[in-house]
Amino acid sequence: MDKDLKDKLEKIETDLKDLRNFTAQDVSPESQKKLRERIEGFKKRAETFKEKASAGKTAVEQYAKDHPWKAIGISMALGAVLSGVISLTRKK
């Protein structure tokens, strides 16, 4: 997984924990419980995302190794499409 993305997800998790700790004195126990549950839910979704992203990266790398010319063609096609979209949006 991209280290930058992993660092950002960890930073978000840390910020959420800091928010929970900061607001702990100002909110009811029920709200604290909901916030803890949401933070845990975020951590689980972030972990699932990391696993899927890593699996996707591995699959793309393997496909590119197995079919290098197709990978080059797909990359060129995507580049052409993105170039067209960018040039269209700049004309407006």
C-alpha positions as a printed NumPy array, in Angstrom:
array([[  0.   ,   0.   ,   0.   ],
       [  1.057,   3.541,  -0.674],
       [  2.827,   4.813,   2.446],
       [  1.324,   8.283,   2.035],
       [ -2.224,   6.879,   2.019],
       [ -1.479,   4.699,   5.029],
       [ -0.06 ,   7.705,   6.888],
       [ -3.172,   9.751,   6.076],
       [ -5.51 ,   7.026,   7.34 ],
       [ -3.488,   6.728,  10.544],
       [ -3.57 ,  10.524,  10.971],
       [ -7.365,  10.521,  10.597],
       [ -7.615,   7.767,  13.201],
       [ -5.401,   9.744,  15.587],
       [ -7.433,  12.903,  15.018],
       [-10.659,  11.029,  15.748],
       [ -9.22 ,   9.68 ,  18.983],
       [ -8.062,  13.173,  19.96 ],
       [-11.535,  14.512,  19.204],
       [-13.079,  11.803,  21.358],
       [-10.718,  12.608,  24.237],
       [-11.235,  16.358,  23.853],
       [-15.014,  16.135,  23.829],
       [-15.25 ,  13.43 ,  26.502],
       [-15.89 ,  15.977,  29.261],
       [-18.519,  17.882,  27.288],
       [-20.826,  15.119,  26.05 ],
       [-23.112,  12.566,  27.601],
       [-22.03 ,   8.968,  28.146],
       [-24.375,   7.863,  25.353],
       [-22.712,  10.27 ,  22.928],
       [-19.284,   9.109,  24.059],
       [-20.316,   5.516,  23.387],
       [-21.614,   6.422,  19.905],
       [-18.384,   8.262,  19.118],
       [-16.291,   5.282,  20.262],
       [-18.417,   2.957,  18.123],
       [-18.022,   5.201,  15.087],
       [-14.267,   5.398,  15.573],
       [-14.094,   1.618,  15.791],
       [-16.254,   1.36 ,  12.671],
       [-13.925,   3.75 ,  10.87 ],
       [-10.896,   1.71 ,  11.924],
       [-12.488,  -1.479,  10.604],
       [-13.453,   0.154,   7.29 ],
       [ -9.985,   1.683,   6.949],
       [ -8.379,  -1.705,   7.556],
       [-10.673,  -3.346,   4.997],
       [ -9.848,  -0.562,   2.54 ],
       [ -6.114,  -1.079,   3.109],
       [ -6.448,  -4.815,   2.521],
       [ -8.492,  -4.348,  -0.669],
       [ -6.129,  -1.665,  -1.964],
       [ -3.155,  -3.921,  -1.345],
       [ -4.864,  -6.847,  -3.079],
       [ -5.8  ,  -4.609,  -6.011],
       [ -2.246,  -3.34 ,  -6.314],
       [ -0.924,  -6.899,  -6.329],
       [ -3.451,  -7.952,  -8.975],
       [ -2.582,  -5.003, -11.227],
       [  1.136,  -5.646, -10.861],
       [  0.68 ,  -9.313, -11.689],
       [ -1.481,  -8.519, -14.718],
       [  1.116,  -6.026, -15.967],
       [  3.836,  -8.673, -15.601],
       [  1.766, -11.314, -17.375],
       [  0.47 ,  -9.02 , -20.142],
       [  2.907,  -6.104, -20.557],
       [  1.692,  -4.996, -24.003],
       [ -1.942,  -4.985, -22.94 ],
       [ -0.993,  -2.973, -19.86 ],
       [  0.821,  -0.449, -22.057],
       [ -2.19 ,  -0.218, -24.37 ],
       [ -4.599,   0.276, -21.482],
       [ -2.347,   2.964, -20.013],
       [ -2.158,   4.779, -23.335],
       [ -5.938,   4.599, -23.791],
       [ -6.57 ,   5.953, -20.289],
       [ -4.044,   8.716, -20.914],
       [ -5.817,   9.684, -24.134],
       [ -9.224,   9.719, -22.45 ],
       [ -7.971,  11.793, -19.514],
       [ -6.216,  14.175, -21.882],
       [ -9.469,  14.636, -23.8  ],
       [-11.469,  15.245, -20.643],
       [ -8.943,  17.761, -19.361],
       [ -8.83 ,  19.62 , -22.651],
       [-12.647,  19.776, -22.76 ],
       [-12.918,  21.13 , -19.241],
       [-10.331,  23.837, -19.91 ],
       [-12.284,  25.177, -22.87 ],
       [-15.27 ,  26.096, -20.667]])
